[in-house]
mmCIF file of C-alpha atoms in Angstrom:
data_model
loop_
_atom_site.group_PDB
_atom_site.id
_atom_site.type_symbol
_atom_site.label_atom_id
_atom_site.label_comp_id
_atom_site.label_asym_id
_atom_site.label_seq_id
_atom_site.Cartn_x
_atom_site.Cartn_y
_atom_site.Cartn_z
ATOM 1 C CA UNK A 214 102.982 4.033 103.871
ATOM 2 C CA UNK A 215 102.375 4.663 100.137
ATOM 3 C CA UNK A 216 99.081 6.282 101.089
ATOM 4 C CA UNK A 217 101.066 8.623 103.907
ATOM 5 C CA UNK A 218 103.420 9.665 101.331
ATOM 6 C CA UNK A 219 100.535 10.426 98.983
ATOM 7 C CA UNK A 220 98.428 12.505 100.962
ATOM 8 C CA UNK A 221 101.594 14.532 102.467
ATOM 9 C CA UNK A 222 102.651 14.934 98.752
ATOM 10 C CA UNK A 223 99.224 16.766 97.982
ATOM 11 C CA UNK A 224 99.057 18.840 100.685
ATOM 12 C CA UNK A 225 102.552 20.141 100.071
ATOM 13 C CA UNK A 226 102.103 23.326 97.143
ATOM 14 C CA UNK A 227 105.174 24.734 95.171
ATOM 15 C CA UNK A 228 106.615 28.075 96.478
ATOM 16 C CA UNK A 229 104.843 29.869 93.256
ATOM 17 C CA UNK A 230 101.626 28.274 93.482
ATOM 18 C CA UNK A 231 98.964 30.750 94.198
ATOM 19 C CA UNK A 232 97.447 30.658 97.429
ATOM 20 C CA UNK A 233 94.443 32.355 99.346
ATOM 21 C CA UNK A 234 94.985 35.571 101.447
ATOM 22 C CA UNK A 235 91.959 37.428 102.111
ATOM 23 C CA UNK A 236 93.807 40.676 101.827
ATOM 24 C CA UNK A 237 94.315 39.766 98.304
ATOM 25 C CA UNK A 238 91.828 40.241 95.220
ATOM 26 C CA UNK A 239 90.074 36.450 94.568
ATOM 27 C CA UNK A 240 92.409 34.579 96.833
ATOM 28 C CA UNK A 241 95.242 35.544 94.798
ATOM 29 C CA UNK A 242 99.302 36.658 96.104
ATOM 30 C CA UNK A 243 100.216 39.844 95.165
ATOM 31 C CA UNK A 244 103.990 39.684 92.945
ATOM 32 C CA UNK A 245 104.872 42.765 92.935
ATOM 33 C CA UNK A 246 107.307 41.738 89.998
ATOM 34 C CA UNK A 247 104.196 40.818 87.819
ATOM 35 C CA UNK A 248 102.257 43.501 86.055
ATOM 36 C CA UNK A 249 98.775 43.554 86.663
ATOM 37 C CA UNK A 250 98.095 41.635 89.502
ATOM 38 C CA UNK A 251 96.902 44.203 91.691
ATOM 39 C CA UNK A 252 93.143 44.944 91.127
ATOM 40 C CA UNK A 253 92.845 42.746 87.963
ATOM 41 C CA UNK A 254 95.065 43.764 85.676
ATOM 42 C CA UNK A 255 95.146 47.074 86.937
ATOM 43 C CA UNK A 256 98.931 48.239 88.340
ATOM 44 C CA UNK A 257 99.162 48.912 92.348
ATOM 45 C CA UNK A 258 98.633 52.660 92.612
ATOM 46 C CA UNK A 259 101.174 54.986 93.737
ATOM 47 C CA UNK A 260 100.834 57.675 96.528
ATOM 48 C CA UNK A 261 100.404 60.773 95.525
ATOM 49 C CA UNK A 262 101.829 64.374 97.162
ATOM 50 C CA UNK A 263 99.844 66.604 96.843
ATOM 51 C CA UNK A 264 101.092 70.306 96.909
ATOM 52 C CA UNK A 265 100.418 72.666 99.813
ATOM 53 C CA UNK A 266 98.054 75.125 99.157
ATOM 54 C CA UNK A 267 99.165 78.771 99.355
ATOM 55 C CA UNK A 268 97.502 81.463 100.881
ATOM 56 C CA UNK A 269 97.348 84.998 99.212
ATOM 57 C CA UNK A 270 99.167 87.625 101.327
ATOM 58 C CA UNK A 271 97.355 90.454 99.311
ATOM 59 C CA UNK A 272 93.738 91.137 100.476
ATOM 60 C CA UNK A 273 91.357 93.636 99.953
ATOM 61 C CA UNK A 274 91.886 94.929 103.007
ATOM 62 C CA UNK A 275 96.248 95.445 102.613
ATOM 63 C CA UNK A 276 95.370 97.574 99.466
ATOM 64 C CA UNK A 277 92.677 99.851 100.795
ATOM 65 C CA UNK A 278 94.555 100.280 104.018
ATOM 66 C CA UNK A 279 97.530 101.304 101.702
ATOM 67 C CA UNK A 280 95.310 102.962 99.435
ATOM 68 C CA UNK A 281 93.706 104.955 102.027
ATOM 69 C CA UNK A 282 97.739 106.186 103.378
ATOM 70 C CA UNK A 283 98.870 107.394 100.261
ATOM 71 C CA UNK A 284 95.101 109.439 99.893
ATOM 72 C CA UNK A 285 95.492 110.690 103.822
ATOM 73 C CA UNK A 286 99.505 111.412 102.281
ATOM 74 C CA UNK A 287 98.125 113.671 99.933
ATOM 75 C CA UNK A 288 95.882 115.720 101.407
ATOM 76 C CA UNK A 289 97.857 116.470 103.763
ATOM 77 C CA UNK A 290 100.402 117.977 101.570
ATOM 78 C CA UNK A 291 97.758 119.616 99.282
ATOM 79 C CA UNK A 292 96.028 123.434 100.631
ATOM 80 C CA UNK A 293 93.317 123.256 102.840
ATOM 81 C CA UNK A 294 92.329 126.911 103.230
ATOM 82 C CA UNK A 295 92.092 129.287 100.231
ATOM 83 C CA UNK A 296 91.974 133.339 101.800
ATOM 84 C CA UNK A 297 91.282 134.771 97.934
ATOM 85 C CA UNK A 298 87.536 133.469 99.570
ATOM 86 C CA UNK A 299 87.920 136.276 101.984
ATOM 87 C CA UNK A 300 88.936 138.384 99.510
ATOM 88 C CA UNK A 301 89.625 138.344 95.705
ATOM 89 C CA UNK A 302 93.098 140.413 96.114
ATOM 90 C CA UNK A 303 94.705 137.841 98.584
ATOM 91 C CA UNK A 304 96.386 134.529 96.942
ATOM 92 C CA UNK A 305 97.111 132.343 99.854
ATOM 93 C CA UNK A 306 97.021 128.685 100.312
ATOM 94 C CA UNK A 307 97.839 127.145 103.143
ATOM 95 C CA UNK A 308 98.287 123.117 103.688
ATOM 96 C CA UNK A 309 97.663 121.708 107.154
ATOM 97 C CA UNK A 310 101.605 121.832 108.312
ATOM 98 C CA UNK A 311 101.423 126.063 107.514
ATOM 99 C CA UNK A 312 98.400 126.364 109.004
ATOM 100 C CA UNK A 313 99.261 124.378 112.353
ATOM 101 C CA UNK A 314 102.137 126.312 112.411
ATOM 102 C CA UNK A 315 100.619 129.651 112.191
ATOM 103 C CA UNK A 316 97.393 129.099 114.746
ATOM 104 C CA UNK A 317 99.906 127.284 117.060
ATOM 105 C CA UNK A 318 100.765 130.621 118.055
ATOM 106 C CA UNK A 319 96.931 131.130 119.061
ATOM 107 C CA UNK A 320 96.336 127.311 120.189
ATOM 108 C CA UNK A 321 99.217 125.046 121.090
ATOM 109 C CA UNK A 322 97.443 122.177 119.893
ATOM 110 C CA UNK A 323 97.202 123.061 116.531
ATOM 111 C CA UNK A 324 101.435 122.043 116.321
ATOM 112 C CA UNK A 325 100.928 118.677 116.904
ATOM 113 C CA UNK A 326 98.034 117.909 114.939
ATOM 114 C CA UNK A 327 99.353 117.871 111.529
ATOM 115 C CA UNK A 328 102.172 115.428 113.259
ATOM 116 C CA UNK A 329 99.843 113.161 114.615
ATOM 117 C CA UNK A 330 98.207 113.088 111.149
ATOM 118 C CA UNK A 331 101.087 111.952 109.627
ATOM 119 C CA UNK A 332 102.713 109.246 112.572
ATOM 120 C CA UNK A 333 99.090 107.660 111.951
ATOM 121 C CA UNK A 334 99.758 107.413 108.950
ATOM 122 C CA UNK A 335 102.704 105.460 108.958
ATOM 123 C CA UNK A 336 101.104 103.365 111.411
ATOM 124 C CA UNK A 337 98.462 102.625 109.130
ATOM 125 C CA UNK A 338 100.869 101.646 106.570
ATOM 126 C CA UNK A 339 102.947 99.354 108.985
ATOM 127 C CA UNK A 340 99.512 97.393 110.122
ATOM 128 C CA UNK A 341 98.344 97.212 106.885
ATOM 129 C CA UNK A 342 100.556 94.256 106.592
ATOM 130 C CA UNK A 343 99.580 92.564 109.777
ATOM 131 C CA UNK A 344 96.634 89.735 108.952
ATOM 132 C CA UNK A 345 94.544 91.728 112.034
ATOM 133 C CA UNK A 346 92.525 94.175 110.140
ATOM 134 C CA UNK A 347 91.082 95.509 112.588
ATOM 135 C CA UNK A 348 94.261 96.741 114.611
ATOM 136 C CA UNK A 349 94.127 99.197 112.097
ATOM 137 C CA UNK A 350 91.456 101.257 113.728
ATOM 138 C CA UNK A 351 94.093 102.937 116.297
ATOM 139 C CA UNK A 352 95.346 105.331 113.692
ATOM 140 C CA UNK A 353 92.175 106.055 112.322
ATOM 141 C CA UNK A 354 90.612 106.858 115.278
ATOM 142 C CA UNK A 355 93.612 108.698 115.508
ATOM 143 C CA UNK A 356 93.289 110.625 112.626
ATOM 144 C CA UNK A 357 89.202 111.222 113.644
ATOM 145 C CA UNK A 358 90.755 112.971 117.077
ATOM 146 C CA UNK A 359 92.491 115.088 115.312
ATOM 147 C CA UNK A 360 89.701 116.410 113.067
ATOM 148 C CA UNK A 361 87.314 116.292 116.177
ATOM 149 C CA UNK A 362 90.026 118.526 117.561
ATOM 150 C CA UNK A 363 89.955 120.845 114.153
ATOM 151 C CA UNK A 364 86.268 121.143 114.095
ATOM 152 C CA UNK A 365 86.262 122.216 118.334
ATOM 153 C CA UNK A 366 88.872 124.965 117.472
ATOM 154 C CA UNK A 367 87.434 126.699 114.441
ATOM 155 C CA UNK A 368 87.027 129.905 115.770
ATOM 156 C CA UNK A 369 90.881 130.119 116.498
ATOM 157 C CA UNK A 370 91.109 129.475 113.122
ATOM 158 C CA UNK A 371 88.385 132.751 112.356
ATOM 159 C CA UNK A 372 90.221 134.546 114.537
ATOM 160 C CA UNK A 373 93.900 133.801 112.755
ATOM 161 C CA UNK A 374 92.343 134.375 109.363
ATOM 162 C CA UNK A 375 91.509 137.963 110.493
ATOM 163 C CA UNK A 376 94.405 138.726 111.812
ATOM 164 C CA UNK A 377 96.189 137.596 109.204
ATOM 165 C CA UNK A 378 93.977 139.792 107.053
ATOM 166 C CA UNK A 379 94.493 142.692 109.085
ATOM 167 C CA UNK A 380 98.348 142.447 108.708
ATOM 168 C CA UNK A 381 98.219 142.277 105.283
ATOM 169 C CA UNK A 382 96.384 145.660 105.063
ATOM 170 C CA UNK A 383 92.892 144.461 103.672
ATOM 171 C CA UNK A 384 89.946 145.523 104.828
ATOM 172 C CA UNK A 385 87.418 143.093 105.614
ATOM 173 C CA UNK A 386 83.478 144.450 104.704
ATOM 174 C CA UNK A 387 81.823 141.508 107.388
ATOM 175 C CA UNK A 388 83.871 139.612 109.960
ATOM 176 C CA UNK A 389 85.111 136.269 108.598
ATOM 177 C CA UNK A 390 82.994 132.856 110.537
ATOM 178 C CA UNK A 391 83.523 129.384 111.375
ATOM 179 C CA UNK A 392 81.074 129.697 108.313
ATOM 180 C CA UNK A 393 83.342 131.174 106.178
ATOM 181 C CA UNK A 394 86.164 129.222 107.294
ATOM 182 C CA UNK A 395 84.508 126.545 105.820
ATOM 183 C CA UNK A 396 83.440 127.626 102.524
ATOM 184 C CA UNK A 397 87.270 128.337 102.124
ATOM 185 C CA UNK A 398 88.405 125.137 102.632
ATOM 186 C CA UNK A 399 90.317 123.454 99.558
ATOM 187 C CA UNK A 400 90.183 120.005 98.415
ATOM 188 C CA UNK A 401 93.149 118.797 100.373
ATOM 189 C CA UNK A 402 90.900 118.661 103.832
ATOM 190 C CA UNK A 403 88.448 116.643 101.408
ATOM 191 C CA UNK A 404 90.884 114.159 100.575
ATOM 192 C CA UNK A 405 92.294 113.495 103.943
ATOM 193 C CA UNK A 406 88.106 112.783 104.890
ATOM 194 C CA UNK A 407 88.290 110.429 102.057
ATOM 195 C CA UNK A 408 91.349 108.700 102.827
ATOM 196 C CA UNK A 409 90.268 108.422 106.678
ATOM 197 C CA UNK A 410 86.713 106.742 105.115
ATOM 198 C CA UNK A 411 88.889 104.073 102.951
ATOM 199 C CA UNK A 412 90.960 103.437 106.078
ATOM 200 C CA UNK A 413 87.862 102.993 107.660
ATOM 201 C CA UNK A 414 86.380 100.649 105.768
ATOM 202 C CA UNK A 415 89.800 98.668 105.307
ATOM 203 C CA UNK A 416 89.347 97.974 108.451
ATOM 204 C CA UNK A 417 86.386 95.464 108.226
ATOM 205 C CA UNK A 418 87.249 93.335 105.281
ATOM 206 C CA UNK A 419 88.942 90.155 104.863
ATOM 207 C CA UNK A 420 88.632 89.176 101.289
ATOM 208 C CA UNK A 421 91.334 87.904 99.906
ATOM 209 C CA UNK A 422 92.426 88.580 96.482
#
């Protein structure tokens, strides 16, 4: 009986007596009152949150899209046609608005072409904030109609030029050309190329900023 009692006594362990759990570092239960018991005297690490990582709305292609609006913007207000090229006594300067409104007479389509200009530009300005870059090739195609449409009807353009001439009593030595018409044109018909080109290109790039 003594012998019963001993061996029961010996397999019995006190409550904080360290026993083996194979989950545990060398056998040894985790207190997680006691300091340094996790990892060997190293404390049980935390969890850590990290933060969410936050994508740039700006990209290269949101500021040339908007870069090439305000450059379309402003050659659209500026002259395009100069008529002291025709001849030295004349100072007239027309932007594209006057002159649509003037060869409308001639060619209807020449009063909606400087509106068209201008709605695609505001569309361009809208989808330069939509993460499709590309969708901003409807108003520059847009905007390449409409010069497609310019170039076509030059000569009505030669042929108001004259006329206007004519009204204004001068007297012209050589009729005026297409060629003419474009040796007189002024650096606002050069900006809006260069504003379609940067809306071009904006239209291709993703690179964020």
């Amino acid at each position: 009986m003594d012998n019963y009692n001993n061996q029961y006594q010996e397999n019995q362990q006190p409550f904080n007596q360290l026993q083996y759990n194979p989950y545990t570092n060398g056998g040894q239960q985790y207190n997680p009152y006691a300091y340094g018991q996790y990892g060997y005297g190293n404390p049980m690490p935390q969890p850590t949150m990290e933060a969410p990582v936050k994508r740039s709305f700006i990209t290269i292609s949101l500021m040339l899209g908007l870069l090439g609006s305000v450059v379309l913007f402003v050659g659209l207000m500026m002259p395009i046609i100069d008529f002291s090229h025709f001849h030295k006594d004349v100072d007239i300067q027309y932007n594209l608005f006057k002159v649509g409104k003037n060869i409308g007479i001639i060619s209807g389509m020449w009063n909606v072409i400087p509106y068209v200009i201008l709605i695609s530009i505001i569309l361009l300005v809208a989808l330069s904030f939509v993460r499709i870059p590309v969708l901003k090739i409807l108003p520059v195609i847009l905007i390449l109609c409409m010069f497609v449409l310019m170039l076509v009807d030059m000569g009505n353009v030669a042929t108001w030029a004259s006329d206007l001439l004519d009204k204004l009593g001068i007297v012209m030595e050589k009729e005026i050309t297409t060629e003419e018409i474009f040796k007189s044109l002024m650096p606002g018909m050069y900006i809006m190329v260069g504003g379609t080109i940067i809306s071009l290109v904006s239209c291709f790039v993703k690179v964020k900023v």
